[in-house]
Coordinates of C-alpha atoms and ligand atoms in Angstrom, one line a residue:
X18 CA 187.6 -149.8 218.1
X19 CA 185.4 -152.1 217.9
X20 CA 187.6 -153.1 214.5
X21 CA 187.5 -156.8 214.8
X22 CA 183.8 -157.6 214.6
X23 CA 183.3 -160.5 212.6
X24 CA 180.9 -159.2 209.8
X25 CA 178.4 -160.5 208.4
X26 CA 178.7 -160.5 204.5
X27 CA 175.4 -160.6 204.1
X28 CA 174.8 -156.9 205.9
X29 CA 173.9 -155.7 202.2
X30 CA 171.4 -157.9 201.2
X31 CA 167.9 -157.0 203.2
X32 CA 168.5 -153.1 202.2
X33 CA 168.5 -154.5 197.8
X34 CA 165.2 -156.2 198.6
X35 CA 163.1 -155.3 195.2
X36 CA 165.7 -153.1 193.7
X37 CA 165.3 -151.2 191.5
X38 CA 162.4 -149.9 192.7
X39 CA 160.9 -146.7 190.7
X40 CA 158.4 -145.0 191.6
X41 CA 158.3 -141.4 189.9
X42 CA 159.5 -140.2 186.6
X43 CA 163.4 -140.2 186.7
X44 CA 164.7 -137.8 187.7
X45 CA 162.2 -136.9 189.6
X46 CA 160.6 -133.3 190.3
X47 CA 162.6 -133.1 193.6
X48 CA 166.0 -134.4 191.9
X49 CA 165.4 -131.7 188.9
X50 CA 164.5 -128.6 191.3
X51 CA 167.8 -129.5 194.1
X52 CA 169.9 -130.3 190.7
X53 CA 168.4 -126.4 189.2
X54 CA 169.5 -124.8 192.4
X55 CA 172.2 -126.8 192.9
X56 CA 174.0 -126.1 189.9
X57 CA 172.9 -121.9 189.8
X58 CA 176.7 -121.9 191.9
X59 CA 178.4 -125.4 191.5
X60 CA 179.9 -125.2 187.6
X61 CA 181.8 -127.7 185.9
X62 CA 179.8 -131.0 186.7
X63 CA 180.6 -134.1 184.1
X64 CA 178.6 -134.5 181.6
X65 CA 176.6 -137.9 183.0
X66 CA 175.0 -135.9 185.9
X67 CA 174.0 -132.8 182.8
X68 CA 172.7 -136.0 180.9
X69 CA 170.8 -137.1 184.1
X70 CA 170.4 -134.7 186.5
X71 CA 169.6 -136.7 189.5
X72 CA 169.7 -136.2 192.6
X73 CA 170.7 -139.0 195.6
X74 CA 170.2 -138.7 199.3
X75 CA 171.3 -142.3 200.7
X76 CA 173.6 -145.3 200.2
X77 CA 173.3 -148.8 201.8
X78 CA 175.2 -151.5 199.9
X79 CA 174.5 -151.8 196.3
X80 CA 171.2 -149.7 196.8
X81 CA 171.0 -146.1 196.1
X82 CA 167.6 -143.8 196.5
X83 CA 167.3 -140.6 195.1
X84 CA 165.2 -137.4 197.0
X85 CA 161.8 -138.6 195.0
X86 CA 162.7 -141.9 196.9
X87 CA 163.7 -144.1 193.8
X88 CA 165.8 -147.2 194.7
X89 CA 168.4 -147.7 191.7
X90 CA 170.8 -150.6 191.8
X91 CA 174.5 -149.5 191.7
X92 CA 176.6 -149.9 188.8
X93 CA 178.9 -147.1 189.7
X94 CA 180.4 -147.3 192.8
X95 CA 179.8 -143.8 193.2
X96 CA 182.8 -143.5 190.6
X97 CA 184.7 -146.7 191.5
X98 CA 185.2 -145.0 194.8
X99 CA 182.3 -147.1 197.3
X100 CA 183.2 -150.6 196.0
X101 CA 182.5 -152.3 199.0
X102 CA 179.2 -150.5 199.6
X103 CA 178.1 -147.7 200.1
X104 CA 178.1 -147.1 203.9
X105 CA 179.4 -150.9 205.3
X106 CA 178.8 -150.5 208.7
X107 CA 182.7 -151.8 209.4
X108 CA 184.3 -149.1 207.6
X109 CA 181.8 -146.2 208.6
X110 CA 182.4 -147.4 212.6
X111 CA 186.2 -147.4 211.6
X112 CA 186.0 -144.0 210.1
X113 CA 183.6 -142.5 213.2
X114 CA 185.5 -144.0 216.4
X115 CA 188.6 -141.9 214.6
X116 CA 186.0 -138.9 213.7
X117 CA 185.2 -138.6 217.6
X118 CA 188.7 -139.4 219.2
X119 CA 191.3 -137.7 216.7
X120 CA 191.5 -136.0 213.2
X121 CA 194.9 -135.1 212.4
X122 CA 198.0 -135.6 213.8
X123 CA 200.2 -134.0 211.0
X124 CA 202.8 -136.5 210.4
X125 CA 202.9 -137.8 213.5
X126 CA 202.2 -141.9 213.9
X127 CA 199.5 -143.0 215.4
X128 CA 197.7 -146.4 216.0
X129 CA 195.8 -146.8 213.2
X130 CA 198.3 -145.6 210.6
X131 CA 201.2 -147.9 212.5
X132 CA 198.4 -150.8 211.9
X133 CA 197.9 -149.8 207.8
X134 CA 201.6 -149.6 207.6
X135 CA 202.1 -153.1 208.2
X136 CA 199.2 -154.5 206.1
X137 CA 199.9 -152.7 202.8
X138 CA 203.3 -153.6 203.5
X139 CA 201.9 -156.7 203.7
X140 CA 199.5 -157.4 200.7
X141 CA 201.5 -155.7 198.1
X142 CA 203.8 -157.2 195.8
X143 CA 207.5 -157.5 196.1
X144 CA 209.3 -154.8 198.1
X145 CA 207.2 -152.2 197.2
X146 CA 206.7 -150.6 200.7
X147 CA 208.0 -147.1 200.9
X148 CA 204.7 -145.2 201.5
X149 CA 203.3 -142.2 201.6
X150 CA 199.7 -141.4 201.8
X151 CA 197.3 -138.5 200.4
X152 CA 193.6 -137.4 200.1
X153 CA 192.9 -137.4 196.4
X154 CA 194.3 -139.8 193.5
X155 CA 195.8 -136.3 191.5
X156 CA 198.1 -135.4 194.5
X157 CA 199.5 -139.0 194.3
X158 CA 200.1 -139.0 190.7
X159 CA 201.9 -135.4 191.4
X160 CA 203.7 -136.8 194.0
X161 CA 204.7 -139.9 192.3
X162 CA 206.4 -137.3 189.3
X163 CA 208.2 -135.7 191.4
X164 CA 209.5 -139.5 193.1
X165 CA 210.3 -140.7 189.7
X166 CA 212.5 -137.7 189.1
X167 CA 214.1 -138.0 192.4
X168 CA 215.1 -141.3 191.8
X169 CA 216.9 -141.5 188.8
X170 CA 217.7 -137.9 188.4
X171 CA 216.1 -137.6 184.9
X172 CA 213.3 -135.9 184.0
X173 CA 211.1 -136.8 180.7
X174 CA 208.3 -139.2 181.1
X175 CA 206.4 -141.3 178.8
X176 CA 202.4 -141.9 179.0
X177 CA 199.9 -143.0 176.6
X178 CA 196.9 -142.0 174.6
X179 CA 193.3 -142.3 176.3
X180 CA 195.1 -142.8 179.2
X181 CA 194.0 -140.6 182.5
X182 CA 195.5 -139.6 185.4
X183 CA 193.9 -136.8 186.9
X184 CA 193.3 -132.9 186.9
X185 CA 197.2 -131.2 188.0
X186 CA 199.1 -129.6 185.5
X187 CA 202.0 -132.7 185.6
X188 CA 199.1 -135.5 185.2
X189 CA 197.2 -133.4 182.5
X190 CA 200.2 -133.5 181.0
X191 CA 200.7 -137.9 181.4
X192 CA 196.8 -137.6 179.4
X193 CA 195.4 -136.8 176.2
X194 CA 191.6 -136.4 177.4
X195 CA 191.8 -132.9 177.8
X196 CA 191.6 -130.0 175.4
X197 CA 193.1 -126.9 175.5
X198 CA 190.4 -124.9 176.5
X199 CA 190.7 -127.2 179.7
X200 CA 193.6 -124.5 180.9
X201 CA 191.8 -121.4 179.2
X202 CA 194.6 -121.2 177.4
X203 CA 198.2 -121.8 176.5
X204 CA 200.2 -126.0 175.9
X205 CA 198.2 -129.1 177.3
X206 CA 201.4 -130.6 178.1
X207 CA 204.3 -129.5 180.2
X208 CA 207.9 -130.2 178.1
X209 CA 209.7 -133.4 179.1
X210 CA 205.9 -134.8 178.6
X211 CA 205.6 -137.3 175.2
X212 CA 202.9 -139.8 174.7
X213 CA 202.6 -142.9 172.8
X214 CA 199.8 -145.5 171.8
X215 CA 199.0 -148.4 173.7
X216 CA 197.8 -151.5 172.8
X217 CA 194.3 -151.8 172.7
X218 CA 193.0 -154.9 171.0
X219 CA 189.6 -154.0 169.2
X220 CA 191.1 -150.8 167.1
X221 CA 195.4 -151.9 166.9
X222 CA 197.6 -150.2 165.0
X223 CA 200.1 -152.9 164.3
X224 CA 198.6 -156.9 163.9
X225 CA 200.7 -160.0 163.7
X226 CA 200.1 -162.0 159.9
X227 CA 197.1 -163.9 161.9
X228 CA 195.2 -160.5 162.8
X229 CA 195.7 -160.5 166.1
X230 CA 197.6 -157.7 168.3
X231 CA 201.0 -157.1 167.8
X232 CA 202.9 -156.5 171.0
X233 CA 206.1 -156.1 170.2
X234 CA 205.3 -153.7 167.7
X235 CA 204.2 -151.3 170.0
X236 CA 207.2 -152.4 172.2
X237 CA 209.7 -151.7 169.1
X238 CA 208.2 -148.4 168.5
X239 CA 208.2 -147.5 171.9
X240 CA 212.5 -148.4 172.0
X241 CA 212.7 -146.5 168.8
X242 CA 211.3 -143.5 170.3
X243 CA 213.6 -143.7 173.2
X244 CA 216.1 -143.7 170.9
X245 CA 214.9 -140.9 168.7
X246 CA 211.8 -139.2 170.0
X247 CA 212.9 -138.1 173.3
X248 CA 216.3 -136.5 174.5
X249 CA 217.5 -139.3 176.5
X250 CA 216.3 -138.6 179.8
X251 CA 213.6 -140.6 180.0
X252 CA 212.2 -141.2 183.9
X253 CA 209.4 -143.2 183.7
X254 CA 207.1 -145.2 181.7
X255 CA 203.4 -143.6 183.2
X256 CA 200.7 -146.1 183.1
X257 CA 197.4 -147.4 183.8
X258 CA 197.0 -150.8 184.1
X259 CA 194.0 -150.8 181.9
X260 CA 192.3 -147.9 180.8
X261 CA 189.7 -146.9 182.6
X262 CA 188.3 -143.2 181.6
X263 CA 188.7 -144.3 178.3
X264 CA 186.8 -147.4 178.4
X265 CA 187.9 -150.1 180.3
X266 CA 190.4 -151.2 177.8
X267 CA 193.1 -154.1 178.5
X268 CA 196.1 -154.7 176.8
X269 CA 196.6 -157.9 176.1
X270 CA 198.9 -160.1 178.4
X271 CA 201.9 -159.6 177.5
X272 CA 202.2 -156.0 176.7
X273 CA 203.3 -155.5 180.6
X274 CA 205.8 -158.1 181.0
X275 CA 207.3 -157.4 177.7
X276 CA 207.4 -153.0 178.6
X277 CA 208.8 -154.4 182.2
X278 CA 211.6 -155.7 180.4
X279 CA 212.3 -152.8 178.4
X280 CA 212.0 -150.7 181.0
X281 CA 214.8 -152.4 182.7
X282 CA 216.7 -152.3 179.3
X283 CA 216.7 -149.1 179.6
X284 CA 217.0 -148.3 183.2
X285 CA 213.5 -146.5 182.8
X286 CA 211.1 -146.5 186.0
X287 CA 207.8 -148.5 185.6
X288 CA 205.5 -146.4 187.2
X289 CA 202.0 -148.2 187.7
X290 CA 198.6 -145.9 188.5
X291 CA 196.0 -147.8 190.0
X292 CA 194.2 -145.2 191.1
X293 CA 191.1 -146.5 189.4
X294 CA 191.9 -149.9 188.4
X295 CA 193.4 -151.1 192.2
X296 CA 192.9 -152.5 195.1
X297 CA 190.7 -155.4 194.7
X298 CA 188.1 -154.0 190.7
X299 CA 189.4 -156.4 188.6
X300 CA 190.1 -159.4 191.3
X301 CA 193.8 -158.8 192.3
X302 CA 195.3 -156.3 194.7
X303 CA 197.0 -154.4 191.8
X304 CA 196.0 -155.0 188.1
X305 CA 199.3 -155.7 187.0
X306 CA 199.3 -158.6 189.4
X307 CA 197.1 -160.2 186.5
X308 CA 200.7 -160.3 184.4
X309 CA 203.3 -160.5 187.7
X310 CA 204.7 -157.6 186.9
X311 CA 206.0 -155.6 190.1
X312 CA 206.4 -151.5 189.2
X313 CA 208.7 -149.3 190.7
X314 CA 206.3 -146.9 192.0
X315 CA 202.7 -147.4 192.6
X316 CA 200.0 -145.2 192.9
X317 CA 196.0 -146.2 194.4
X318 CA 193.1 -144.8 195.5
X319 CA 189.5 -144.8 194.7
X320 CA 188.2 -148.1 196.4
X321 CA 190.9 -147.6 199.1
X322 CA 189.1 -146.0 201.4
X323 CA 185.6 -147.2 200.0
X324 CA 184.2 -143.4 199.7
X325 CA 186.4 -141.7 202.7
X326 CA 189.2 -139.6 200.4
X327 CA 192.3 -141.8 200.6
X328 CA 195.0 -142.3 198.2
X329 CA 198.8 -143.8 198.3
X330 CA 202.1 -143.6 196.4
X331 CA 204.3 -146.5 197.1
X332 CA 208.0 -147.1 195.9
X333 CA 210.1 -150.2 195.7
X334 CA 212.2 -150.0 199.2
X335 CA 215.5 -149.3 197.6
X336 CA 214.2 -145.8 196.6
X337 CA 212.7 -145.0 200.3
X338 CA 215.1 -142.0 200.4
X339 CA 213.3 -140.4 197.7
X340 CA 210.4 -139.5 199.6
X341 CA 212.8 -137.9 201.7
X342 CA 214.3 -136.2 199.0
X343 CA 210.5 -134.6 197.3
X344 CA 209.7 -133.8 201.2
X345 CA 206.4 -136.6 200.2
X346 CA 203.8 -135.7 203.5
X347 CA 200.6 -133.8 203.0
X348 CA 198.1 -131.8 205.7
X349 CA 195.7 -134.9 205.1
X350 CA 197.5 -137.5 204.0
X351 CA 197.3 -140.0 206.6
X352 CA 194.9 -138.9 209.0
X353 CA 193.4 -141.2 211.5
X354 CA 189.7 -141.5 210.1
X355 CA 191.3 -141.6 206.4
X356 CA 194.1 -144.6 208.3
X357 CA 190.8 -146.3 209.6
X358 CA 188.7 -146.3 206.6
X359 CA 192.2 -147.5 204.6
X360 CA 192.4 -150.6 206.8
X361 CA 188.8 -151.4 207.6
X362 CA 188.5 -151.7 203.7
X363 CA 191.1 -154.2 203.4
X364 CA 190.2 -155.7 206.4
X365 CA 186.7 -156.5 204.6
X366 CA 188.7 -157.4 201.1
X367 CA 189.8 -160.2 203.0
X368 CA 187.1 -161.2 205.4
X369 CA 184.7 -160.8 203.0
X370 CA 186.4 -162.9 200.4
X371 CA 185.9 -160.3 198.0
X372 CA 188.8 -161.0 195.5
X373 CA 187.3 -164.7 194.9
X374 CA 183.7 -163.0 194.5
X375 CA 185.5 -160.3 191.8
X376 CA 186.9 -163.3 189.7
X377 CA 183.5 -165.7 190.5
X378 CA 180.9 -162.8 189.7
X379 CA 183.8 -161.2 186.6
X380 CA 183.8 -164.4 185.0
X381 CA 179.6 -164.4 184.8
X382 CA 180.3 -161.2 183.4
X383 CA 182.4 -161.5 181.0
X384 CA 180.3 -164.4 179.6
X385 CA 177.4 -162.6 179.2
X386 CA 178.9 -159.8 177.7
X387 CA 180.1 -162.1 174.9
X388 CA 176.9 -163.5 174.2
X389 CA 175.4 -159.8 174.0
X390 CA 178.0 -159.1 171.4
X391 CA 177.1 -162.3 169.3
X392 CA 173.7 -161.0 169.5
X393 CA 173.5 -157.2 169.0
X394 CA 174.1 -155.3 165.7
X395 CA 175.8 -152.1 167.4
X396 CA 178.2 -154.0 170.2
X397 CA 181.5 -153.8 168.2
X398 CA 183.0 -155.2 171.3
X399 CA 183.0 -156.1 175.2
X400 CA 186.1 -155.8 177.3
X401 CA 187.2 -155.9 181.0
X402 CA 188.1 -158.2 184.0
X403 CA 186.3 -158.7 187.3
X404 CA 184.4 -155.7 187.6
X405 CA 186.1 -153.2 185.1
X406 CA 183.7 -153.5 182.3
X407 CA 182.8 -152.1 178.9
X408 CA 180.7 -152.5 176.4
X409 CA 182.2 -150.2 172.7
X410 CA 178.9 -149.3 171.1
X411 CA 179.7 -149.1 166.9
X412 CA 177.8 -147.5 163.6
X413 CA 178.7 -150.6 162.0
X414 CA 180.7 -153.4 163.1
X415 CA 183.1 -153.3 159.8
X416 CA 183.9 -149.7 160.1
X417 CA 183.8 -149.6 163.6
X418 CA 182.5 -145.9 164.0
X419 CA 181.7 -145.3 167.4
X420 CA 178.1 -144.5 168.2
X421 CA 177.5 -142.0 170.5
X422 CA 174.1 -141.0 170.0
X423 CA 173.4 -144.6 170.6
X424 CA 176.1 -144.5 174.3
X425 CA 173.7 -141.5 175.2
X426 CA 170.2 -142.7 174.6
X427 CA 171.3 -146.6 176.4
X428 CA 173.0 -144.8 179.6
X429 CA 169.9 -142.7 179.9
X430 CA 167.0 -145.5 179.4
X431 CA 168.6 -148.0 181.9
X432 CA 168.8 -145.1 184.1
X433 CA 165.5 -144.6 184.0
X434 CA 164.9 -148.0 184.5
X435 CA 166.9 -147.9 187.7
X436 CA 170.4 -148.7 187.4
X437 CA 173.0 -146.5 188.2
X438 CA 176.0 -146.0 186.3
X439 CA 178.4 -143.5 184.7
X440 CA 179.2 -145.2 181.0
X441 CA 181.6 -142.9 178.6
X442 CA 180.6 -141.8 175.3
X443 CA 180.6 -144.2 173.0
X444 CA 181.9 -146.8 175.4
X445 CA 179.2 -148.4 178.6
X446 CA 181.7 -148.4 181.3
X447 CA 180.6 -150.5 184.7
X448 CA 181.9 -150.5 188.0
X449 CA 179.5 -152.3 190.5
X450 CA 180.6 -153.0 194.0
X451 CA 182.6 -155.4 194.4
X452 CA 180.4 -157.3 196.9
X453 CA 177.3 -157.7 194.2
X454 CA 177.0 -161.5 193.7
X455 CA 175.3 -162.9 190.1
X456 CA 171.6 -162.2 191.1
X457 CA 172.2 -158.1 190.9
X458 CA 174.8 -158.4 188.9
X459 CA 172.4 -160.4 185.9
X460 CA 169.8 -157.9 187.3
X461 CA 171.9 -155.2 186.2
X462 CA 172.6 -156.7 182.7
X463 CA 169.4 -157.0 182.1
X464 CA 168.4 -154.1 182.5
X465 CA 171.2 -152.3 180.6
X466 CA 170.7 -155.4 177.5
X467 CA 167.0 -154.5 177.5
X468 CA 168.1 -150.5 176.7
X469 CA 170.2 -151.8 174.1
X470 CA 167.6 -153.3 172.5
X471 CA 165.4 -150.0 172.7
X472 CA 168.1 -148.1 171.2
X473 CA 168.4 -150.4 168.9
X474 CA 164.8 -149.5 167.7
X475 CA 165.2 -146.4 168.1
X476 CA 168.2 -145.8 165.1
X477 CA 166.5 -148.5 162.9
X478 CA 169.0 -151.4 163.4
X479 CA 166.0 -154.1 164.6
X480 CA 162.3 -154.0 163.8
Ligands
PLP18 C1 193.7 -143.5 187.0 C2 193.8 -142.2 187.3 N1 194.6 -141.6 188.1 C3 194.4 -140.8 188.9 C4 193.0 -139.9 188.9 C5 192.7 -138.9 189.7 O1 192.1 -139.0 190.8 P1 191.3 -137.7 191.9 O2 190.1 -137.9 190.7 O3 191.0 -138.6 193.2 O4 191.9 -136.9 192.1 C6 191.7 -141.0 188.6 C7 191.2 -140.2 188.5 O5 189.8 -141.0 187.5 C8 192.3 -142.3 187.2 O6 191.7 -142.6 187.2

């Protein structure tokens, strides 16, 4: 495998020249026909697709091309997945090398798995080095839940409102996003899964005398809940480090350190689900690194294989035996192509100084967002770290009433101008590829801001 070729980190630049380049009405006629044909059979599509049914046929670096020949600036990374740019040559080559050599070898070791294991143990903090691999986030979450039960000999879980962890029964039991129709019938949560509020600095439940969010009050609530609300058998707190689907909501800096202390006091595991936020998206390998907290269990995915389906569940070394107990492996987890994709992605992050880029361009994003908040009557809040960003639209800054119609309008307008992205209702989420520089970051933000101006005009907020 020619995996050691030094890559020119500017590999994507030529293909990005002149984007966005919109040459038809969008979605174009070919896109519309293709979407209609596909969705005769393909059901259960996400609302973003229904609201803008474009069909893509090519992606390279930060550029996406649709079937009508329109070229878009990517502000979504697929869905937080192709984070190192679409079809990164080093990663594509690594996958295709193993696609021609060995596609599956059950649980047996392979040369590329050996290298990946060593690399992962090297980049993960503390003694997080008992690893199992999967092919989607939900399965990794499901395994983490089982691992937590095996480690603790306890069976209850506490998670947070508006977190998202996937769509299996346990994962859904840890999330609030689903209505009962999602299950066709019956309760949405398995027994033993509890939910608590987590701090959202823009919409705090408890504030201190100076008006800032009161983390201690949340922790006190959890402590009371542990004593009175559960049957005293809590295995783990299950949390996203920052809420991705809910709209890039980051907790205050003291939240995770204080939660970890609470967990230690009550001998409860801290399970950190970094499927969306991990692997560099916020400028650190794990988002919890920002707060110097080492979880007991972590899952990650999405960016991990840059598009190839590979995810991981990792526990601290002292809990390794639990992975034996739960018989942790799966059919596709750790296949040679998956290991090659993950290994190459980690190497790219190191070789191309991606974490530094995310921090630097992330600073630009936050400054720009703060300015936009000052300038726009419908921007209630802006949030984020690195390349995990959000703009919360409200009807009125004092009532903070969510402005869903504006969210949809800005989404569609910006897409028409050539920005491929996946906002969430009234919160405009942005998750650009981590290779993006300030020039293209500014270009994308200009499109979003122009779309916000137009939306404000449309809804009568400005002349
Ligand atoms: C935090 C988190 N955990 C788990 C999942 C589930 O991952 P997948 O869709 O790969 O099953 C997601 C998906 O968005 C996620 O954001």
